[in-house]
């Protein structure tokens, strides 16, 4: 007799799981726009660099993109906007001066264009790294350099290229040269980018010499020494305790000794010697006459000035007298060849000192970045800022909308680069 219990029935097979829905990896809108940011900043820089009318639509397309995304990504860009508040000073002066300027519409338009330039600088500083920004300027200026070689134009023995003036060619090639030098010395950059920079740096240097701009040539010598000294002397000195302090002390002793010998014992006349070296006369090619006129106009309108775009107008007698003084047969838009005096005439002494403050801030901010994180990229932004501010004493880069140099200056000032942050 079988007493064993009957075996339990086998459990039913579990039903197959339902098909899983297709899943897509979620990415932030910030990540999707990262490549578009690079393209649009290149469009802005390129259209601001080359003096071609067909490039202007690219500039306004990029401006519309930056204005829209500045609001869309406000959580990322708002801190940078607060940090870069000095860039809003001149636009606000322009808009406010519409109350007394000869043309209210021109004043408001000028202020809006300045605001667009500030928005571009703020967005680029928020969303792009320093290396990306320098690569974009490197690409744009490389194209400009090849265009200058392809279409050479020589005026009074000096190359002007596609820019029409030797000083414009020189400053653009200076930006190309420093950007190339920074990428070439940056060990974190892609090697193909470094080969590219190595190839275009001599081209930029050659075009600067062909432009025969003595001021830019002197800046190139100083900037080259600073970049090479930073890469091959200052950065390696960090491995030895107190070596950097020793370098600073030695440089201070050398500067003080040279100053004592030149100005104390040899009675060196710096002004005449510098002017002679630069090939300039005592009036700086008529600039001193312009500066004296600007100072008199500021004294006549000390608090409010004449308003944005209020002086250089065809119906204004003094502006026509200046144009005739420089042997122009018909009226042309002129300038005082000084950013501080240009804004001082437009907005009075408040505008003059506001521009001085902006210049100090624009050097202070890259200096702080470099002090916190002494990389080659940060050193390049500091050197470029010094160059632009030096240039503002004889040009109106801080008083003119949509200038490449002011865009570069404000981007460098709005950046924040701390140790450990991605480049």
CSV table of N, CA and C in Angstrom, one decimal, residues 265-415:
chain,number,residue,atom,x,y,z
A,265,UNK,N,69.9,110.0,-13.1
A,265,UNK,CA,71.3,110.3,-13.5
A,265,UNK,C,71.4,110.8,-15.0
A,266,UNK,N,70.6,110.1,-15.9
A,266,UNK,CA,70.7,110.5,-17.3
A,266,UNK,C,69.7,111.6,-17.7
A,267,UNK,N,68.8,111.9,-16.8
A,267,UNK,CA,67.8,113.0,-17.1
A,267,UNK,C,67.0,112.6,-18.4
A,268,UNK,N,66.6,111.4,-18.5
A,268,UNK,CA,65.9,110.9,-19.7
A,268,UNK,C,64.5,111.5,-19.9
A,269,UNK,N,64.3,112.1,-21.1
A,269,UNK,CA,63.0,112.7,-21.4
A,269,UNK,C,62.1,111.6,-22.0
A,270,UNK,N,61.2,111.1,-21.2
A,270,UNK,CA,60.4,109.9,-21.6
A,270,UNK,C,59.4,110.3,-22.7
A,271,UNK,N,58.8,111.5,-22.6
A,271,UNK,CA,57.8,111.9,-23.5
A,271,UNK,C,58.3,112.0,-24.9
A,272,UNK,N,59.4,112.9,-25.1
A,272,UNK,CA,60.0,113.1,-26.4
A,272,UNK,C,60.6,111.8,-27.0
A,273,UNK,N,61.2,111.0,-26.2
A,273,UNK,CA,61.8,109.7,-26.6
A,273,UNK,C,60.7,108.8,-27.1
A,274,UNK,N,59.6,108.6,-26.4
A,274,UNK,CA,58.6,107.7,-26.8
A,274,UNK,C,57.9,108.2,-28.1
A,275,UNK,N,57.6,109.5,-28.2
A,275,UNK,CA,57.0,110.0,-29.4
A,275,UNK,C,58.0,109.9,-30.6
A,276,UNK,N,59.2,110.0,-30.4
A,276,UNK,CA,60.2,109.8,-31.5
A,276,UNK,C,60.3,108.4,-31.9
A,277,UNK,N,60.2,107.5,-30.9
A,277,UNK,CA,60.2,106.0,-31.2
A,277,UNK,C,59.0,105.6,-32.0
A,278,UNK,N,57.9,106.2,-31.6
A,278,UNK,CA,56.6,105.9,-32.3
A,278,UNK,C,56.4,106.6,-33.6
A,279,UNK,N,57.3,107.5,-33.9
A,279,UNK,CA,57.1,108.3,-35.2
A,279,UNK,C,56.0,109.3,-35.1
A,280,UNK,N,55.7,109.8,-33.9
A,280,UNK,CA,54.7,110.8,-33.7
A,280,UNK,C,55.2,112.2,-33.5
A,281,UNK,N,54.5,113.2,-33.8
A,281,UNK,CA,54.9,114.5,-33.5
A,281,UNK,C,54.3,114.9,-32.1
A,282,UNK,N,54.6,116.1,-31.7
A,282,UNK,CA,54.2,116.5,-30.3
A,282,UNK,C,52.7,116.6,-30.2
A,283,UNK,N,52.0,116.8,-31.3
A,283,UNK,CA,50.5,116.9,-31.2
A,283,UNK,C,49.8,115.5,-31.4
A,284,UNK,N,50.6,114.4,-31.5
A,284,UNK,CA,50.1,113.1,-31.7
A,284,UNK,C,49.1,113.1,-32.9
A,285,UNK,N,49.6,113.6,-34.1
A,285,UNK,CA,48.9,113.7,-35.3
A,285,UNK,C,47.5,114.4,-35.1
A,286,UNK,N,47.6,115.5,-34.4
A,286,UNK,CA,46.4,116.4,-34.2
A,286,UNK,C,45.5,116.0,-33.1
A,287,UNK,N,45.8,114.9,-32.4
A,287,UNK,CA,45.0,114.5,-31.3
A,287,UNK,C,44.9,115.5,-30.1
A,288,UNK,N,46.0,116.2,-29.9
A,288,UNK,CA,46.0,117.1,-28.8
A,288,UNK,C,45.0,118.2,-29.0
A,289,UNK,N,44.8,118.6,-30.3
A,289,UNK,CA,43.8,119.7,-30.7
A,289,UNK,C,42.4,119.1,-30.4
A,290,UNK,N,42.2,117.9,-30.7
A,290,UNK,CA,40.9,117.3,-30.4
A,290,UNK,C,40.6,117.2,-28.9
A,291,UNK,N,41.6,116.8,-28.2
A,291,UNK,CA,41.5,116.7,-26.7
A,291,UNK,C,41.2,118.0,-26.1
A,292,UNK,N,41.9,119.1,-26.5
A,292,UNK,CA,41.6,120.4,-26.0
A,292,UNK,C,40.2,120.9,-26.3
A,293,UNK,N,39.8,120.6,-27.5
A,293,UNK,CA,38.4,120.9,-27.8
A,293,UNK,C,37.4,120.2,-27.0
A,294,UNK,N,37.6,118.9,-26.7
A,294,UNK,CA,36.7,118.1,-25.9
A,294,UNK,C,36.7,118.6,-24.5
A,295,UNK,N,37.9,119.0,-23.9
A,295,UNK,CA,37.9,119.5,-22.6
A,295,UNK,C,37.1,120.8,-22.5
A,296,UNK,N,37.2,121.7,-23.5
A,296,UNK,CA,36.5,123.0,-23.4
A,296,UNK,C,35.0,122.7,-23.5
A,297,UNK,N,34.6,121.7,-24.3
A,297,UNK,CA,33.2,121.4,-24.4
A,297,UNK,C,32.6,120.8,-23.1
A,298,UNK,N,33.4,120.0,-22.5
A,298,UNK,CA,33.0,119.4,-21.2
A,298,UNK,C,32.8,120.6,-20.1
A,299,UNK,N,33.7,121.6,-20.2
A,299,UNK,CA,33.6,122.7,-19.2
A,299,UNK,C,32.3,123.5,-19.5
A,300,UNK,N,31.9,123.5,-20.8
A,300,UNK,CA,30.6,124.2,-21.1
A,300,UNK,C,29.4,123.5,-20.7
A,301,UNK,N,29.5,122.1,-20.7
A,301,UNK,CA,28.4,121.3,-20.4
A,301,UNK,C,28.8,120.3,-19.3
A,302,UNK,N,29.1,120.7,-18.1
A,302,UNK,CA,29.8,119.9,-17.1
A,302,UNK,C,28.9,118.7,-16.5
A,303,UNK,N,27.6,118.9,-16.4
A,303,UNK,CA,26.8,118.0,-15.7
A,303,UNK,C,26.1,117.0,-16.6
A,304,UNK,N,25.6,117.5,-17.7
A,304,UNK,CA,24.8,116.6,-18.5
A,304,UNK,C,25.4,116.3,-19.9
A,305,UNK,N,26.4,117.1,-20.3
A,305,UNK,CA,27.0,116.9,-21.6
A,305,UNK,C,26.0,117.3,-22.7
A,306,UNK,N,26.3,117.0,-23.9
A,306,UNK,CA,25.5,117.3,-25.1
A,306,UNK,C,24.6,116.2,-25.5
A,307,UNK,N,24.6,115.1,-24.8
A,307,UNK,CA,23.8,113.9,-25.1
A,307,UNK,C,24.5,112.9,-26.0
A,308,UNK,N,24.0,111.7,-26.0
A,308,UNK,CA,24.5,110.7,-26.9
A,308,UNK,C,24.4,111.1,-28.3
A,309,UNK,N,25.4,111.0,-29.1
A,309,UNK,CA,25.5,111.4,-30.5
A,309,UNK,C,25.0,112.9,-30.7
A,310,UNK,N,25.4,113.7,-29.7
A,310,UNK,CA,25.0,115.1,-29.7
A,310,UNK,C,26.1,116.0,-30.3
A,311,UNK,N,27.3,115.6,-30.4
A,311,UNK,CA,28.3,116.5,-30.9
A,311,UNK,C,28.7,116.3,-32.3
A,312,UNK,N,29.0,115.1,-32.8
A,312,UNK,CA,29.4,114.9,-34.1
A,312,UNK,C,28.2,114.8,-35.1
A,313,UNK,N,27.6,116.0,-35.4
A,313,UNK,CA,26.5,116.1,-36.2
A,313,UNK,C,26.8,117.1,-37.3
A,314,UNK,N,26.2,116.9,-38.5
A,314,UNK,CA,26.5,117.7,-39.6
A,314,UNK,C,26.0,119.1,-39.4
A,315,UNK,N,25.0,119.3,-38.6
A,315,UNK,CA,24.4,120.6,-38.4
A,315,UNK,C,25.1,121.4,-37.3
A,316,UNK,N,26.1,120.8,-36.6
A,316,UNK,CA,26.8,121.4,-35.5
A,316,UNK,C,28.0,122.1,-36.1
A,317,UNK,N,28.2,123.4,-35.8
A,317,UNK,CA,29.3,124.2,-36.4
A,317,UNK,C,30.6,123.8,-36.0
A,318,UNK,N,30.8,123.5,-34.7
A,318,UNK,CA,32.1,123.1,-34.2
A,318,UNK,C,32.6,121.8,-34.7
A,319,UNK,N,31.7,120.9,-34.9
A,319,UNK,CA,32.0,119.6,-35.5
A,319,UNK,C,32.5,119.8,-36.9
A,320,UNK,N,31.8,120.6,-37.7
A,320,UNK,CA,32.3,120.9,-39.1
A,320,UNK,C,33.6,121.6,-39.1
A,321,UNK,N,33.9,122.5,-38.1
A,321,UNK,CA,35.2,123.1,-38.1
A,321,UNK,C,36.3,122.2,-37.9
A,322,UNK,N,36.1,121.2,-37.0
A,322,UNK,CA,37.1,120.2,-36.7
A,322,UNK,C,37.4,119.3,-38.0
A,323,UNK,N,36.3,118.9,-38.7
A,323,UNK,CA,36.4,118.1,-39.9
A,323,UNK,C,37.2,118.9,-40.9
A,324,UNK,N,37.0,120.2,-41.1
A,324,UNK,CA,37.7,121.0,-42.0
A,324,UNK,C,39.2,121.2,-41.6
A,325,UNK,N,39.4,121.3,-40.3
A,325,UNK,CA,40.8,121.4,-39.8
A,325,UNK,C,41.6,120.2,-40.2
A,326,UNK,N,41.0,119.0,-40.3
A,326,UNK,CA,41.8,117.8,-40.8
A,326,UNK,C,41.7,117.6,-42.3
A,327,UNK,N,41.3,118.7,-43.0
A,327,UNK,CA,41.4,118.7,-44.5
A,327,UNK,C,40.4,117.7,-45.2
A,328,UNK,N,39.3,117.5,-44.5
A,328,UNK,CA,38.2,116.8,-45.2
A,328,UNK,C,37.4,117.8,-46.0
A,329,UNK,N,37.1,117.4,-47.3
A,329,UNK,CA,36.3,118.3,-48.1
A,329,UNK,C,34.8,118.4,-47.8
A,330,UNK,N,34.3,117.3,-47.3
A,330,UNK,CA,32.9,117.2,-46.9
A,330,UNK,C,32.8,116.6,-45.5
A,331,UNK,N,31.6,116.7,-44.9
A,331,UNK,CA,31.5,116.2,-43.5
A,331,UNK,C,31.6,114.7,-43.4
A,332,UNK,N,32.4,114.2,-42.4
A,332,UNK,CA,32.5,112.8,-42.1
A,332,UNK,C,32.3,112.6,-40.6
A,333,UNK,N,31.8,111.5,-40.2
A,333,UNK,CA,31.7,111.2,-38.8
A,333,UNK,C,33.1,111.1,-38.2
A,334,UNK,N,33.4,111.9,-37.1
A,334,UNK,CA,34.7,111.9,-36.6
A,334,UNK,C,34.6,111.5,-35.1
A,335,UNK,N,35.7,111.6,-34.4
A,335,UNK,CA,35.7,111.3,-32.9
A,335,UNK,C,36.8,112.1,-32.3
A,336,UNK,N,36.8,112.1,-31.0
A,336,UNK,CA,37.9,112.7,-30.2
A,336,UNK,C,39.1,111.8,-29.9
A,337,UNK,N,39.1,110.6,-30.5
A,337,UNK,CA,40.2,109.7,-30.3
A,337,UNK,C,40.6,109.5,-28.8
A,338,UNK,N,39.6,109.4,-28.0
A,338,UNK,CA,39.8,109.1,-26.6
A,338,UNK,C,38.4,108.7,-26.0
A,339,UNK,N,38.3,107.5,-25.5
A,339,UNK,CA,37.0,107.0,-24.9
A,339,UNK,C,36.5,107.9,-23.8
A,340,UNK,N,37.4,108.4,-22.9
A,340,UNK,CA,37.0,109.1,-21.7
A,340,UNK,C,36.4,110.5,-22.1
A,341,UNK,N,37.2,111.2,-23.0
A,341,UNK,CA,36.7,112.5,-23.4
A,341,UNK,C,35.5,112.4,-24.3
A,342,UNK,N,35.4,111.3,-25.1
A,342,UNK,CA,34.2,111.1,-26.0
A,342,UNK,C,32.9,111.0,-25.1
A,343,UNK,N,33.0,110.2,-24.1
A,343,UNK,CA,31.9,110.0,-23.2
A,343,UNK,C,31.7,111.3,-22.3
A,344,UNK,N,32.8,112.0,-22.0
A,344,UNK,CA,32.7,113.2,-21.2
A,344,UNK,C,32.0,114.3,-22.0
A,345,UNK,N,32.2,114.4,-23.2
A,345,UNK,CA,31.5,115.4,-24.0
A,345,UNK,C,30.0,115.0,-24.1
A,346,UNK,N,29.7,113.7,-24.3
A,346,UNK,CA,28.3,113.3,-24.4
A,346,UNK,C,27.5,113.4,-23.1
A,347,UNK,N,28.2,113.1,-22.0
A,347,UNK,CA,27.5,112.9,-20.7
A,347,UNK,C,28.1,113.8,-19.6
A,348,UNK,N,29.0,114.7,-19.9
A,348,UNK,CA,29.5,115.6,-18.9
A,348,UNK,C,30.6,114.8,-18.1
A,349,UNK,N,31.0,115.5,-17.0
A,349,UNK,CA,32.0,114.9,-16.1
A,349,UNK,C,31.5,113.6,-15.5
A,350,UNK,N,30.2,113.4,-15.2
A,350,UNK,CA,29.8,112.1,-14.7
A,350,UNK,C,30.1,111.0,-15.7
A,351,UNK,N,29.9,111.2,-17.0
A,351,UNK,CA,30.2,110.2,-18.0
A,351,UNK,C,31.7,110.0,-18.1
A,352,UNK,N,32.5,111.0,-18.0
A,352,UNK,CA,33.9,110.9,-18.0
A,352,UNK,C,34.4,110.0,-16.9
A,353,UNK,N,34.0,110.3,-15.7
A,353,UNK,CA,34.5,109.5,-14.5
A,353,UNK,C,33.9,108.1,-14.5
A,354,UNK,N,32.7,107.9,-15.1
A,354,UNK,CA,32.1,106.6,-15.2
A,354,UNK,C,32.9,105.7,-16.1
A,355,UNK,N,33.4,106.3,-17.2
A,355,UNK,CA,34.3,105.6,-18.1
A,355,UNK,C,35.6,105.2,-17.5
A,356,UNK,N,36.1,106.1,-16.7
A,356,UNK,CA,37.4,105.7,-15.9
A,356,UNK,C,37.1,104.6,-15.0
A,357,UNK,N,35.9,104.6,-14.3
A,357,UNK,CA,35.6,103.5,-13.4
A,357,UNK,C,35.4,102.2,-14.2
A,358,UNK,N,34.8,102.2,-15.3
A,358,UNK,CA,34.6,101.0,-16.1
A,358,UNK,C,36.0,100.4,-16.6
A,359,UNK,N,36.9,101.3,-16.9
A,359,UNK,CA,38.3,100.9,-17.3
A,359,UNK,C,39.0,100.2,-16.1
A,360,UNK,N,38.9,100.8,-15.0
A,360,UNK,CA,39.5,100.2,-13.8
A,360,UNK,C,38.9,98.8,-13.5
A,361,UNK,N,37.6,98.8,-13.5
A,361,UNK,CA,36.9,97.5,-13.3
A,361,UNK,C,37.2,96.4,-14.3
A,362,UNK,N,37.4,96.8,-15.5
A,362,UNK,CA,37.7,95.9,-16.6
A,362,UNK,C,39.1,95.3,-16.5
A,363,UNK,N,40.0,95.9,-15.8
A,363,UNK,CA,41.3,95.4,-15.6
A,363,UNK,C,41.3,94.6,-14.2
A,364,UNK,N,40.6,95.2,-13.3
A,364,UNK,CA,40.5,94.5,-11.9
A,364,UNK,C,40.0,93.1,-12.0
A,365,UNK,N,38.9,92.9,-12.7
A,365,UNK,CA,38.2,91.6,-12.7
A,365,UNK,C,39.1,90.5,-13.3
A,366,UNK,N,39.7,90.7,-14.5
A,366,UNK,CA,40.6,89.7,-15.0
A,366,UNK,C,41.8,89.5,-14.1
A,367,UNK,N,42.3,90.6,-13.4
A,367,UNK,CA,43.4,90.5,-12.5
A,367,UNK,C,43.0,89.6,-11.3
A,368,UNK,N,41.8,89.7,-10.8
A,368,UNK,CA,41.3,88.8,-9.7
A,368,UNK,C,41.2,87.4,-10.2
A,369,UNK,N,40.7,87.2,-11.4
A,369,UNK,CA,40.7,85.8,-12.0
A,369,UNK,C,42.1,85.2,-12.0
A,370,UNK,N,43.0,86.0,-12.5
A,370,UNK,CA,44.4,85.5,-12.7
A,370,UNK,C,45.0,85.2,-11.3
A,371,UNK,N,44.7,86.1,-10.3
A,371,UNK,CA,45.3,85.9,-9.0
A,371,UNK,C,44.7,84.6,-8.3
A,372,UNK,N,43.4,84.3,-8.6
A,372,UNK,CA,42.8,83.1,-8.0
A,372,UNK,C,43.3,81.8,-8.7
A,373,UNK,N,43.5,81.9,-10.0
A,373,UNK,CA,43.8,80.7,-10.8
A,373,UNK,C,44.8,81.1,-11.9
A,374,UNK,N,46.0,81.0,-11.7
A,374,UNK,CA,47.1,81.6,-12.5
A,374,UNK,C,47.4,80.6,-13.7
A,375,UNK,N,46.4,80.5,-14.6
A,375,UNK,CA,46.5,79.7,-15.8
A,375,UNK,C,46.9,80.6,-16.9
A,376,UNK,N,47.3,79.9,-18.0
A,376,UNK,CA,47.7,80.7,-19.2
A,376,UNK,C,46.5,81.4,-19.8
A,377,UNK,N,45.3,80.8,-19.8
A,377,UNK,CA,44.1,81.4,-20.3
A,377,UNK,C,43.8,82.6,-19.5
A,378,UNK,N,43.8,82.6,-18.2
A,378,UNK,CA,43.5,83.8,-17.4
A,378,UNK,C,44.6,84.9,-17.7
A,379,UNK,N,45.8,84.5,-17.8
A,379,UNK,CA,46.9,85.5,-18.1
A,379,UNK,C,46.6,86.2,-19.5
A,380,UNK,N,46.1,85.4,-20.5
A,380,UNK,CA,45.8,86.0,-21.8
A,380,UNK,C,44.7,87.0,-21.7
A,381,UNK,N,43.6,86.7,-20.9
A,381,UNK,CA,42.6,87.7,-20.7
A,381,UNK,C,43.0,88.9,-20.0
A,382,UNK,N,43.9,88.8,-19.1
A,382,UNK,CA,44.5,90.0,-18.4
A,382,UNK,C,45.3,90.8,-19.3
A,383,UNK,N,46.2,90.2,-20.1
A,383,UNK,CA,47.0,90.9,-21.1
A,383,UNK,C,46.1,91.6,-22.1
A,384,UNK,N,45.1,91.0,-22.6
A,384,UNK,CA,44.2,91.6,-23.6
A,384,UNK,C,43.5,92.8,-23.0
A,385,UNK,N,43.1,92.6,-21.7
A,385,UNK,CA,42.4,93.8,-21.1
A,385,UNK,C,43.3,95.0,-20.9
A,386,UNK,N,44.5,94.7,-20.6
A,386,UNK,CA,45.5,95.8,-20.5
A,386,UNK,C,45.7,96.5,-21.8
A,387,UNK,N,45.8,95.7,-22.9
A,387,UNK,CA,45.9,96.2,-24.2
A,387,UNK,C,44.7,97.1,-24.6
A,388,UNK,N,43.5,96.6,-24.4
A,388,UNK,CA,42.3,97.4,-24.8
A,388,UNK,C,42.3,98.7,-24.0
A,389,UNK,N,42.5,98.7,-22.7
A,389,UNK,CA,42.5,99.9,-21.9
A,389,UNK,C,43.6,100.9,-22.3
A,390,UNK,N,44.7,100.4,-22.7
A,390,UNK,CA,45.8,101.2,-23.2
A,390,UNK,C,45.3,101.9,-24.5
A,391,UNK,N,44.6,101.1,-25.3
A,391,UNK,CA,44.1,101.6,-26.6
A,391,UNK,C,43.0,102.7,-26.4
A,392,UNK,N,42.3,102.6,-25.3
A,392,UNK,CA,41.2,103.6,-25.1
A,392,UNK,C,41.6,105.0,-24.9
A,393,UNK,N,42.9,105.2,-24.6
A,393,UNK,CA,43.4,106.6,-24.5
A,393,UNK,C,43.5,107.3,-25.8
A,394,UNK,N,43.6,106.5,-26.9
A,394,UNK,CA,43.7,107.2,-28.2
A,394,UNK,C,42.6,106.7,-29.2
A,395,UNK,N,41.7,105.8,-28.7
A,395,UNK,CA,40.5,105.4,-29.6
A,395,UNK,C,39.3,105.4,-28.7
A,396,UNK,N,38.1,105.3,-29.3
A,396,UNK,CA,36.8,105.4,-28.6
A,396,UNK,C,36.1,104.1,-28.5
A,397,UNK,N,36.9,103.0,-28.1
A,397,UNK,CA,36.4,101.7,-28.0
A,397,UNK,C,35.3,101.6,-26.9
A,398,UNK,N,35.4,102.4,-25.9
A,398,UNK,CA,34.4,102.3,-24.8
A,398,UNK,C,33.3,103.3,-25.0
A,399,UNK,N,33.3,104.0,-26.1
A,399,UNK,CA,32.2,105.0,-26.4
A,399,UNK,C,31.5,104.6,-27.7
A,400,UNK,N,31.9,103.5,-28.3
A,400,UNK,CA,31.3,103.1,-29.6
A,400,UNK,C,30.7,101.7,-29.4
A,401,UNK,N,29.5,101.5,-30.0
A,401,UNK,CA,28.8,100.3,-29.8
A,401,UNK,C,29.3,99.3,-30.8
A,402,UNK,N,29.2,98.0,-30.5
A,402,UNK,CA,29.6,96.9,-31.3
A,402,UNK,C,31.0,96.9,-31.8
A,403,UNK,N,31.9,97.1,-30.8
A,403,UNK,CA,33.3,97.1,-31.1
A,403,UNK,C,33.9,95.7,-30.6
A,404,UNK,N,34.7,95.1,-31.4
A,404,UNK,CA,35.3,93.8,-31.0
A,404,UNK,C,36.1,93.9,-29.7
A,405,UNK,N,36.9,95.0,-29.6
A,405,UNK,CA,37.7,95.1,-28.4
A,405,UNK,C,36.9,95.2,-27.1
A,406,UNK,N,35.8,96.0,-27.2
A,406,UNK,CA,35.0,96.2,-26.0
A,406,UNK,C,34.2,94.9,-25.6
A,407,UNK,N,33.8,94.1,-26.7
A,407,UNK,CA,33.2,92.8,-26.4
A,407,UNK,C,34.2,91.9,-25.7
A,408,UNK,N,35.4,91.8,-26.2
A,408,UNK,CA,36.4,91.0,-25.6
A,408,UNK,C,36.7,91.5,-24.2
A,409,UNK,N,36.8,92.8,-24.0
A,409,UNK,CA,37.1,93.3,-22.7
A,409,UNK,C,36.0,93.0,-21.6
A,410,UNK,N,34.7,93.1,-22.0
A,410,UNK,CA,33.6,92.9,-21.1
A,410,UNK,C,33.4,91.4,-20.8
A,411,UNK,N,33.7,90.5,-21.8
A,411,UNK,CA,33.6,89.1,-21.6
A,411,UNK,C,34.7,88.7,-20.6
A,412,UNK,N,35.9,89.2,-20.8
A,412,UNK,CA,37.0,88.9,-19.8
A,412,UNK,C,36.7,89.4,-18.4
A,413,UNK,N,36.0,90.5,-18.3
A,413,UNK,CA,35.7,91.1,-17.0
A,413,UNK,C,34.6,90.3,-16.3
A,414,UNK,N,33.6,89.8,-17.1
A,414,UNK,CA,32.5,89.1,-16.5
A,414,UNK,C,32.7,87.7,-16.1
A,415,UNK,N,33.9,87.1,-16.6
A,415,UNK,CA,34.2,85.7,-16.3
A,415,UNK,C,34.5,85.5,-14.8
